[in-house]
Amino acid sequence: MVKTNISKNSPKEATVPELDWPFKLIKSHLETRKLETENVWIACFEPKYASKVTQYVKQIRSKQKESLLHCNRLRRIQDENGSLELQIIICPEKSMTANEIGKDFEDLGIVSKMIFLYAVPAFPPLTDEQFHEWNSVWPVSYRKHVQRQDVFTVHELKRIESILEDLINAAGASHKHGEIGCAAAIYDPTTDTVLAVSVDERSKLKNPINHCVMNAINLVAKRELSRRQNRTDGSKDRYLCKDLTVVMTHEPCVMCSMGLLHSRIRRLIYCKKQPLTGGIESLYGIHWRAELNHRYLAYSGWNKPVPSIKENIHV
Amino acid sequence: MSSTELSEKDLAYLREAIKVSQQARDEGQHPFGCIIVDENDNVIMSAGNRVPDGDVTQHAETRAVGLITKTRRDLEKCTLYTSTEPCAMCSGAIFWSGIRRMIFGLSNENLIKLTQKSGECPPLYINSRDILGAASHPIEVVGPYIEDEAIIPHKGFWDGGR
């Protein structure tokens, strides 16, 4: 059962704290990457030169392609005598030499204690963990990604759990009939409706791409097609699975992960990962890639007795 | 551009796939098309994109694979020719089909330049070689080729000139 710290009399809308979710958010490859750095020229100077130096840096930046926007330009530190000094990022190492910067400073009447190379974080932090680690290297700005913040109500989690239990039963029954034991459902949380439930039908239909997710998307497509044909309200065509939640027994393969992306789902929840073939946490992280114009949240690790299938089988 | 020369026969089939992509556009669909050719040079399947009909998984390649495997399963010696480099979903479908050779016209990279403004095709910089190269059985990926011809059905389509 879903563990919640909310009493039975709580309203349907009560939300479950993230720590009590029975699954974990799957971070993208960008959110799990280790610190990577880029060398920049740093100038060290007394606060009285601050406005001259910042003017100079502004001028330098206007001539160059902007990068490292996530790094704060200035940091304040105390020198060994306890007096305040400022350090500023001038530019990436490849843009100028220390001699060129030194000469410019001389011309502008800026006295710099030191111009040195320093490795700053090359990318903006995307998680609290990255922020805390990278910020200690050099101050960086961090804004929590609004799309990464999700809410589950008590009712929704219980509903998803019951859908998942039905899927496990369906996958088990299908497995007994010689199919691969996995299943998928497409659920609309706003109307609390299950729009499609499907098992894998590769053997039955003699078709290698009849995976459970592709079948489920196909069922939703049929519903949408009949809605389009019978509409009288002048409503628009819509993206197939926009704002919907997909529940699965196992991690989808690359084909299915991308099919879900094309369908514009909002979130995916599954129990068991397929380390050799999965397209989400195992390979590629198709659900959340910076270059995509759509992304979806993905959660895994719900500890349920899903049918055991070989790790090298795509679902 | 690929370094190896494409045979006249392969070029002719690739042009056939591009023709299918033009037909798809003429029918109000997205401009993608592919054909599957067997070892005896028979075109055993031809399919265009059907996404605007409502099912976003109905790309040319997934349709072709889905349709051909209903009647035939031994596709190892077949070649799939497609007007445009397959997306990750279609690359997965090609892997599943058992087809061992795929030739494409327009590259993913150049398609993205066309479609990015429309927001309709999610660009994914995982190319088909990465996915098919990691397959448990070898799949030969050949392309891009004749991009100047493959791009024609896309001209004016993604910026609203349909």
Tab-separated table of N, CA, C and O in Angstrom, chain A residues 213-301:
chain	number	residue	atom	x	y	z
A	213	VAL	N	3.264	-0.537	-24.682
A	213	VAL	CA	3.072	0.921	-24.761
A	213	VAL	C	2.542	1.337	-26.123
A	213	VAL	O	1.626	2.153	-26.220
A	214	MET	N	3.121	0.769	-27.179
A	214	MET	CA	2.679	1.129	-28.530
A	214	MET	C	1.204	0.751	-28.708
A	214	MET	O	0.431	1.490	-29.320
A	215	ASN	N	0.830	-0.387	-28.142
A	215	ASN	CA	-0.579	-0.809	-28.219
A	215	ASN	C	-1.478	0.172	-27.473
A	215	ASN	O	-2.555	0.530	-27.951
A	216	ALA	N	-1.021	0.598	-26.301
A	216	ALA	CA	-1.822	1.520	-25.485
A	216	ALA	C	-1.981	2.867	-26.192
A	216	ALA	O	-3.079	3.437	-26.240
A	217	ILE	N	-0.889	3.367	-26.772
A	217	ILE	CA	-0.958	4.643	-27.507
A	217	ILE	C	-1.950	4.501	-28.661
A	217	ILE	O	-2.754	5.396	-28.934
A	218	ASN	N	-1.899	3.345	-29.318
A	218	ASN	CA	-2.792	3.073	-30.444
A	218	ASN	C	-4.260	3.099	-30.016
A	218	ASN	O	-5.118	3.642	-30.724
A	219	LEU	N	-4.539	2.562	-28.828
A	219	LEU	CA	-5.919	2.572	-28.308
A	219	LEU	C	-6.389	4.001	-28.039
A	219	LEU	O	-7.522	4.370	-28.361
A	220	VAL	N	-5.502	4.814	-27.468
A	220	VAL	CA	-5.852	6.217	-27.207
A	220	VAL	C	-6.063	6.949	-28.534
A	220	VAL	O	-6.968	7.775	-28.666
A	221	ALA	N	-5.239	6.610	-29.528
A	221	ALA	CA	-5.365	7.240	-30.853
A	221	ALA	C	-6.727	6.931	-31.463
A	221	ALA	O	-7.359	7.803	-32.067
A	222	LYS	N	-7.178	5.695	-31.290
A	222	LYS	CA	-8.496	5.315	-31.836
A	222	LYS	C	-9.607	6.122	-31.166
A	222	LYS	O	-10.542	6.577	-31.819
A	223	ARG	N	-9.489	6.296	-29.852
A	223	ARG	CA	-10.479	7.105	-29.116
A	223	ARG	C	-10.485	8.540	-29.627
A	223	ARG	O	-11.529	9.145	-29.843
A	224	GLU	N	-9.266	9.078	-29.796
A	224	GLU	CA	-9.135	10.468	-30.244
A	224	GLU	C	-9.683	10.627	-31.658
A	224	GLU	O	-10.347	11.619	-31.973
A	225	LEU	N	-9.443	9.625	-32.495
A	225	LEU	CA	-9.924	9.680	-33.875
A	225	LEU	C	-11.450	9.703	-33.898
A	225	LEU	O	-12.060	10.498	-34.620
A	226	SER	N	-12.052	8.862	-33.073
A	226	SER	CA	-13.526	8.850	-33.075
A	226	SER	C	-14.065	10.145	-32.465
A	226	SER	O	-15.096	10.654	-32.885
A	227	ARG	N	-13.326	10.717	-31.496
A	227	ARG	CA	-13.739	12.015	-30.934
A	227	ARG	C	-13.711	13.081	-32.022
A	227	ARG	O	-14.626	13.891	-32.146
A	228	ARG	N	-12.648	13.048	-32.834
A	228	ARG	CA	-12.518	14.038	-33.905
A	228	ARG	C	-13.639	13.891	-34.930
A	228	ARG	O	-14.163	14.868	-35.447
A	229	GLN	N	-13.980	12.632	-35.216
A	229	GLN	CA	-15.002	12.391	-36.243
A	229	GLN	C	-16.403	12.760	-35.761
A	229	GLN	O	-17.256	13.147	-36.548
A	230	ASN	N	-16.617	12.632	-34.446
A	230	ASN	CA	-17.969	12.855	-33.920
A	230	ASN	C	-18.163	14.188	-33.209
A	230	ASN	O	-19.224	14.442	-32.667
A	231	ARG	N	-17.139	15.022	-33.202
A	231	ARG	CA	-17.269	16.261	-32.424
A	231	ARG	C	-18.266	17.217	-33.076
A	231	ARG	O	-18.359	17.302	-34.302
A	232	THR	N	-18.957	17.919	-32.220
A	232	THR	CA	-19.926	18.905	-32.716
A	232	THR	C	-19.625	20.276	-32.124
A	232	THR	O	-20.268	21.255	-32.451
A	233	ASP	N	-18.621	20.294	-31.236
A	233	ASP	CA	-18.360	21.530	-30.484
A	233	ASP	C	-17.263	22.401	-31.086
A	233	ASP	O	-16.867	23.399	-30.497
A	234	GLY	N	-16.742	22.000	-32.239
A	234	GLY	CA	-15.676	22.793	-32.867
A	234	GLY	C	-14.364	22.744	-32.105
A	234	GLY	O	-13.491	23.581	-32.297
A	235	SER	N	-14.219	21.738	-31.218
A	235	SER	CA	-12.972	21.640	-30.442
A	235	SER	C	-11.816	21.254	-31.358
A	235	SER	O	-12.011	20.622	-32.388
A	236	LYS	N	-10.632	21.646	-30.944
A	236	LYS	CA	-9.437	21.451	-31.776
A	236	LYS	C	-8.888	20.034	-31.645
A	236	LYS	O	-9.130	19.352	-30.658
A	237	ASP	N	-8.085	19.645	-32.661
A	237	ASP	CA	-7.291	18.423	-32.530
A	237	ASP	C	-6.304	18.661	-31.400
A	237	ASP	O	-5.854	19.784	-31.207
A	238	ARG	N	-5.978	17.605	-30.676
A	238	ARG	CA	-5.032	17.812	-29.579
A	238	ARG	C	-3.930	16.769	-29.641
A	238	ARG	O	-4.091	15.733	-30.281
A	239	TYR	N	-2.828	17.085	-28.973
A	239	TYR	CA	-1.769	16.083	-28.902
A	239	TYR	C	-2.317	14.877	-28.175
A	239	TYR	O	-3.062	14.997	-27.209
A	240	LEU	N	-1.900	13.735	-28.640
A	240	LEU	CA	-2.505	12.483	-28.232
A	240	LEU	C	-2.606	12.267	-26.725
A	240	LEU	O	-3.668	12.034	-26.195
A	241	CYS	N	-1.493	12.322	-26.034
A	241	CYS	CA	-1.496	11.968	-24.610
A	241	CYS	C	-1.074	13.136	-23.729
A	241	CYS	O	-0.515	12.945	-22.653
A	242	LYS	N	-1.348	14.333	-24.185
A	242	LYS	CA	-0.950	15.533	-23.445
A	242	LYS	C	-1.532	15.490	-22.031
A	242	LYS	O	-2.724	15.199	-21.858
A	243	ASP	N	-0.683	15.736	-21.042
A	243	ASP	CA	-1.063	15.790	-19.624
A	243	ASP	C	-1.445	14.437	-19.021
A	243	ASP	O	-1.954	14.380	-17.906
A	244	LEU	N	-1.213	13.360	-19.746
A	244	LEU	CA	-1.597	12.048	-19.219
A	244	LEU	C	-0.431	11.366	-18.501
A	244	LEU	O	0.730	11.709	-18.690
A	245	THR	N	-0.795	10.401	-17.666
A	245	THR	CA	0.185	9.616	-16.912
A	245	THR	C	0.199	8.201	-17.477
A	245	THR	O	-0.861	7.610	-17.679
A	246	VAL	N	1.387	7.687	-17.741
A	246	VAL	CA	1.511	6.306	-18.229
A	246	VAL	C	2.084	5.460	-17.096
A	246	VAL	O	3.072	5.843	-16.465
A	247	VAL	N	1.417	4.343	-16.829
A	247	VAL	CA	1.851	3.436	-15.760
A	247	VAL	C	2.277	2.129	-16.423
A	247	VAL	O	1.570	1.618	-17.294
A	248	MET	N	3.446	1.612	-16.030
A	248	MET	CA	3.966	0.388	-16.648
A	248	MET	C	4.571	-0.547	-15.615
A	248	MET	O	5.016	-0.098	-14.561
A	249	THR	N	4.620	-1.803	-15.977
A	249	THR	CA	5.274	-2.763	-15.085
A	249	THR	C	6.792	-2.664	-15.212
A	249	THR	O	7.510	-2.816	-14.234
A	250	HIS	N	7.287	-2.417	-16.438
A	250	HIS	CA	8.729	-2.402	-16.696
A	250	HIS	C	9.129	-1.140	-17.460
A	250	HIS	O	8.293	-0.501	-18.090
A	251	GLU	N	10.416	-0.848	-17.428
A	251	GLU	CA	10.958	0.305	-18.162
A	251	GLU	C	10.783	0.104	-19.671
A	251	GLU	O	11.127	-0.952	-20.203
A	252	PRO	N	10.262	1.115	-20.373
A	252	PRO	CA	10.062	0.956	-21.817
A	252	PRO	C	11.378	0.982	-22.600
A	252	PRO	O	12.351	1.595	-22.166
A	253	CYS	N	11.371	0.321	-23.763
A	253	CYS	CA	12.558	0.313	-24.622
A	253	CYS	C	12.707	1.674	-25.310
A	253	CYS	O	11.866	2.558	-25.155
A	254	VAL	N	13.757	1.826	-26.099
A	254	VAL	CA	14.028	3.096	-26.778
A	254	VAL	C	12.865	3.469	-27.700
A	254	VAL	O	12.422	4.616	-27.720
A	255	MET	N	12.367	2.494	-28.446
A	255	MET	CA	11.250	2.767	-29.361
A	255	MET	C	10.040	3.302	-28.587
A	255	MET	O	9.448	4.324	-28.957
A	256	CYS	N	9.703	2.613	-27.506
A	256	CYS	CA	8.512	2.999	-26.739
A	256	CYS	C	8.724	4.305	-25.971
A	256	CYS	O	7.809	5.120	-25.861
A	257	SER	N	9.937	4.506	-25.462
A	257	SER	CA	10.242	5.756	-24.740
A	257	SER	C	10.050	6.948	-25.666
A	257	SER	O	9.524	7.992	-25.270
A	258	MET	N	10.486	6.781	-26.915
A	258	MET	CA	10.346	7.865	-27.894
A	258	MET	C	8.893	7.990	-28.348
A	258	MET	O	8.410	9.097	-28.594
A	259	GLY	N	8.191	6.864	-28.433
A	259	GLY	CA	6.765	6.902	-28.765
A	259	GLY	C	5.997	7.717	-27.733
A	259	GLY	O	5.106	8.507	-28.066
A	260	LEU	N	6.360	7.554	-26.463
A	260	LEU	CA	5.723	8.328	-25.387
A	260	LEU	C	6.053	9.805	-25.516
A	260	LEU	O	5.224	10.673	-25.248
A	261	LEU	N	7.276	10.079	-25.945
A	261	LEU	CA	7.680	11.469	-26.130
A	261	LEU	C	6.897	12.110	-27.277
A	261	LEU	O	6.382	13.215	-27.151
A	262	HIS	N	6.785	11.380	-28.384
A	262	HIS	CA	5.993	11.885	-29.516
A	262	HIS	C	4.544	12.128	-29.092
A	262	HIS	O	3.881	13.018	-29.606
A	263	SER	N	4.050	11.313	-28.152
A	263	SER	CA	2.657	11.434	-27.700
A	263	SER	C	2.456	12.558	-26.696
A	263	SER	O	1.341	12.852	-26.301
A	264	ARG	N	3.563	13.145	-26.234
A	264	ARG	CA	3.537	14.300	-25.316
A	264	ARG	C	2.934	13.964	-23.946
A	264	ARG	O	2.178	14.756	-23.385
A	265	ILE	N	3.277	12.794	-23.408
A	265	ILE	CA	2.758	12.456	-22.078
A	265	ILE	C	3.339	13.408	-21.034
A	265	ILE	O	4.349	14.069	-21.270
A	266	ARG	N	2.709	13.440	-19.864
A	266	ARG	CA	3.226	14.301	-18.795
A	266	ARG	C	4.183	13.536	-17.889
A	266	ARG	O	5.206	14.040	-17.478
A	267	ARG	N	3.790	12.294	-17.570
A	267	ARG	CA	4.669	11.515	-16.694
A	267	ARG	C	4.532	10.015	-16.917
A	267	ARG	O	3.508	9.534	-17.398
A	268	LEU	N	5.595	9.327	-16.557
A	268	LEU	CA	5.672	7.871	-16.691
A	268	LEU	C	6.065	7.299	-15.334
A	268	LEU	O	6.956	7.834	-14.673
A	269	ILE	N	5.377	6.229	-14.931
A	269	ILE	CA	5.712	5.554	-13.672
A	269	ILE	C	5.853	4.067	-13.981
A	269	ILE	O	4.958	3.483	-14.593
A	270	TYR	N	6.971	3.474	-13.602
A	270	TYR	CA	7.120	2.027	-13.803
A	270	TYR	C	7.847	1.413	-12.614
A	270	TYR	O	8.464	2.121	-11.810
A	271	CYS	N	7.777	0.084	-12.538
A	271	CYS	CA	8.376	-0.603	-11.388
A	271	CYS	C	9.831	-0.987	-11.613
A	271	CYS	O	10.705	-0.618	-10.849
A	272	LYS	N	10.039	-1.755	-12.669
A	272	LYS	CA	11.329	-2.441	-12.795
A	272	LYS	C	12.118	-1.926	-13.988
A	272	LYS	O	11.571	-1.770	-15.072
A	273	LYS	N	13.399	-1.687	-13.766
A	273	LYS	CA	14.195	-1.213	-14.901
A	273	LYS	C	14.688	-2.388	-15.738
A	273	LYS	O	14.817	-3.506	-15.246
A	274	GLN	N	14.934	-2.092	-17.020
A	274	GLN	CA	15.473	-3.085	-17.957
A	274	GLN	C	16.878	-2.607	-18.323
A	274	GLN	O	17.054	-1.882	-19.301
A	275	PRO	N	17.877	-2.982	-17.531
A	275	PRO	CA	19.196	-2.347	-17.646
A	275	PRO	C	19.862	-2.443	-19.013
A	275	PRO	O	20.657	-1.587	-19.375
A	276	LEU	N	19.536	-3.463	-19.791
A	276	LEU	CA	20.222	-3.615	-21.076
A	276	LEU	C	19.472	-2.968	-22.237
A	276	LEU	O	20.045	-2.757	-23.304
A	277	THR	N	18.197	-2.677	-22.031
A	277	THR	CA	17.400	-2.225	-23.179
A	277	THR	C	16.512	-1.012	-22.916
A	277	THR	O	15.957	-0.451	-23.851
A	278	GLY	N	16.359	-0.611	-21.669
A	278	GLY	CA	15.434	0.481	-21.346
A	278	GLY	C	15.895	1.816	-21.900
A	278	GLY	O	17.091	2.099	-21.949
A	279	GLY	N	14.950	2.644	-22.303
A	279	GLY	CA	15.289	3.942	-22.909
A	279	GLY	C	15.224	5.109	-21.946
A	279	GLY	O	15.411	6.257	-22.345
A	280	ILE	N	14.953	4.834	-20.665
A	280	ILE	CA	14.792	5.929	-19.697
A	280	ILE	C	16.013	6.009	-18.780
A	280	ILE	O	16.956	6.724	-19.070
A	281	GLU	N	16.021	5.220	-17.703
A	281	GLU	CA	17.172	5.323	-16.788
A	281	GLU	C	18.347	4.467	-17.242
A	281	GLU	O	19.477	4.677	-16.806
A	282	SER	N	18.086	3.496	-18.129
A	282	SER	CA	19.160	2.586	-18.525
A	282	SER	C	19.976	3.113	-19.697
A	282	SER	O	21.196	3.044	-19.684
A	283	LEU	N	19.298	3.628	-20.723
A	283	LEU	CA	19.996	4.154	-21.906
A	283	LEU	C	19.368	5.473	-22.332
A	283	LEU	O	18.151	5.599	-22.306
A	284	TYR	N	20.162	6.406	-22.737
A	284	TYR	CA	19.743	7.630	-23.436
A	284	TYR	C	18.938	8.651	-22.623
A	284	TYR	O	18.938	9.823	-22.952
A	285	GLY	N	18.192	8.245	-21.602
A	285	GLY	CA	17.387	9.203	-20.836
A	285	GLY	C	16.456	9.995	-21.739
A	285	GLY	O	16.377	11.219	-21.673
A	286	ILE	N	15.717	9.287	-22.583
A	286	ILE	CA	14.890	9.940	-23.599
A	286	ILE	C	13.808	10.838	-22.987
A	286	ILE	O	13.375	11.799	-23.606
A	287	HIS	N	13.415	10.560	-21.757
A	287	HIS	CA	12.332	11.334	-21.135
A	287	HIS	C	12.699	12.789	-20.878
A	287	HIS	O	11.821	13.645	-20.823
A	288	TRP	N	13.985	13.059	-20.675
A	288	TRP	CA	14.341	14.420	-20.241
A	288	TRP	C	15.691	14.802	-20.817
A	288	TRP	O	16.717	14.626	-20.192
A	289	ARG	N	15.660	15.311	-22.023
A	289	ARG	CA	16.903	15.734	-22.658
A	289	ARG	C	16.802	17.210	-22.987
A	289	ARG	O	15.778	17.675	-23.492
A	290	ALA	N	17.866	17.925	-22.714
A	290	ALA	CA	17.843	19.385	-22.847
A	290	ALA	C	17.435	19.835	-24.240
A	290	ALA	O	16.784	20.854	-24.408
A	291	GLU	N	17.820	19.058	-25.263
A	291	GLU	CA	17.590	19.536	-26.628
A	291	GLU	C	16.186	19.247	-27.148
A	291	GLU	O	15.830	19.642	-28.248
A	292	LEU	N	15.379	18.550	-26.362
A	292	LEU	CA	14.040	18.206	-26.834
A	292	LEU	C	13.048	19.333	-26.591
A	292	LEU	O	13.168	20.067	-25.619
A	293	ASN	N	12.035	19.419	-27.476
A	293	ASN	CA	11.022	20.451	-27.245
A	293	ASN	C	9.863	19.905	-26.409
A	293	ASN	O	8.878	20.574	-26.197
A	294	HIS	N	9.974	18.665	-25.973
A	294	HIS	CA	9.031	18.138	-24.988
A	294	HIS	C	9.813	17.204	-24.073
A	294	HIS	O	10.770	16.565	-24.499
A	295	ARG	N	9.404	17.160	-22.825
A	295	ARG	CA	10.039	16.250	-21.866
A	295	ARG	C	8.946	15.694	-20.983
A	295	ARG	O	7.890	16.303	-20.874
A	296	TYR	N	9.211	14.561	-20.391
A	296	TYR	CA	8.236	14.062	-19.421
A	296	TYR	C	8.946	13.567	-18.172
A	296	TYR	O	10.102	13.155	-18.217
A	297	LEU	N	8.230	13.655	-17.067
A	297	LEU	CA	8.764	13.186	-15.791
A	297	LEU	C	8.713	11.664	-15.789
A	297	LEU	O	7.773	11.075	-16.325
A	298	ALA	N	9.709	11.042	-15.198
A	298	ALA	CA	9.702	9.577	-15.125
A	298	ALA	C	10.079	9.145	-13.713
A	298	ALA	O	10.965	9.736	-13.093
A	299	TYR	N	9.371	8.137	-13.236
A	299	TYR	CA	9.594	7.620	-11.886
A	299	TYR	C	9.741	6.106	-11.959
A	299	TYR	O	9.058	5.450	-12.742
A	300	SER	N	10.616	5.567	-11.121
A	300	SER	CA	10.749	4.105	-11.112
A	300	SER	C	11.035	3.612	-9.707
A	300	SER	O	11.199	4.400	-8.778
A	301	GLY	N	11.116	2.292	-9.601
A	301	GLY	CA	11.515	1.688	-8.333
A	301	GLY	C	10.360	1.353	-7.408
A	301	GLY	O	10.580	1.070	-6.233
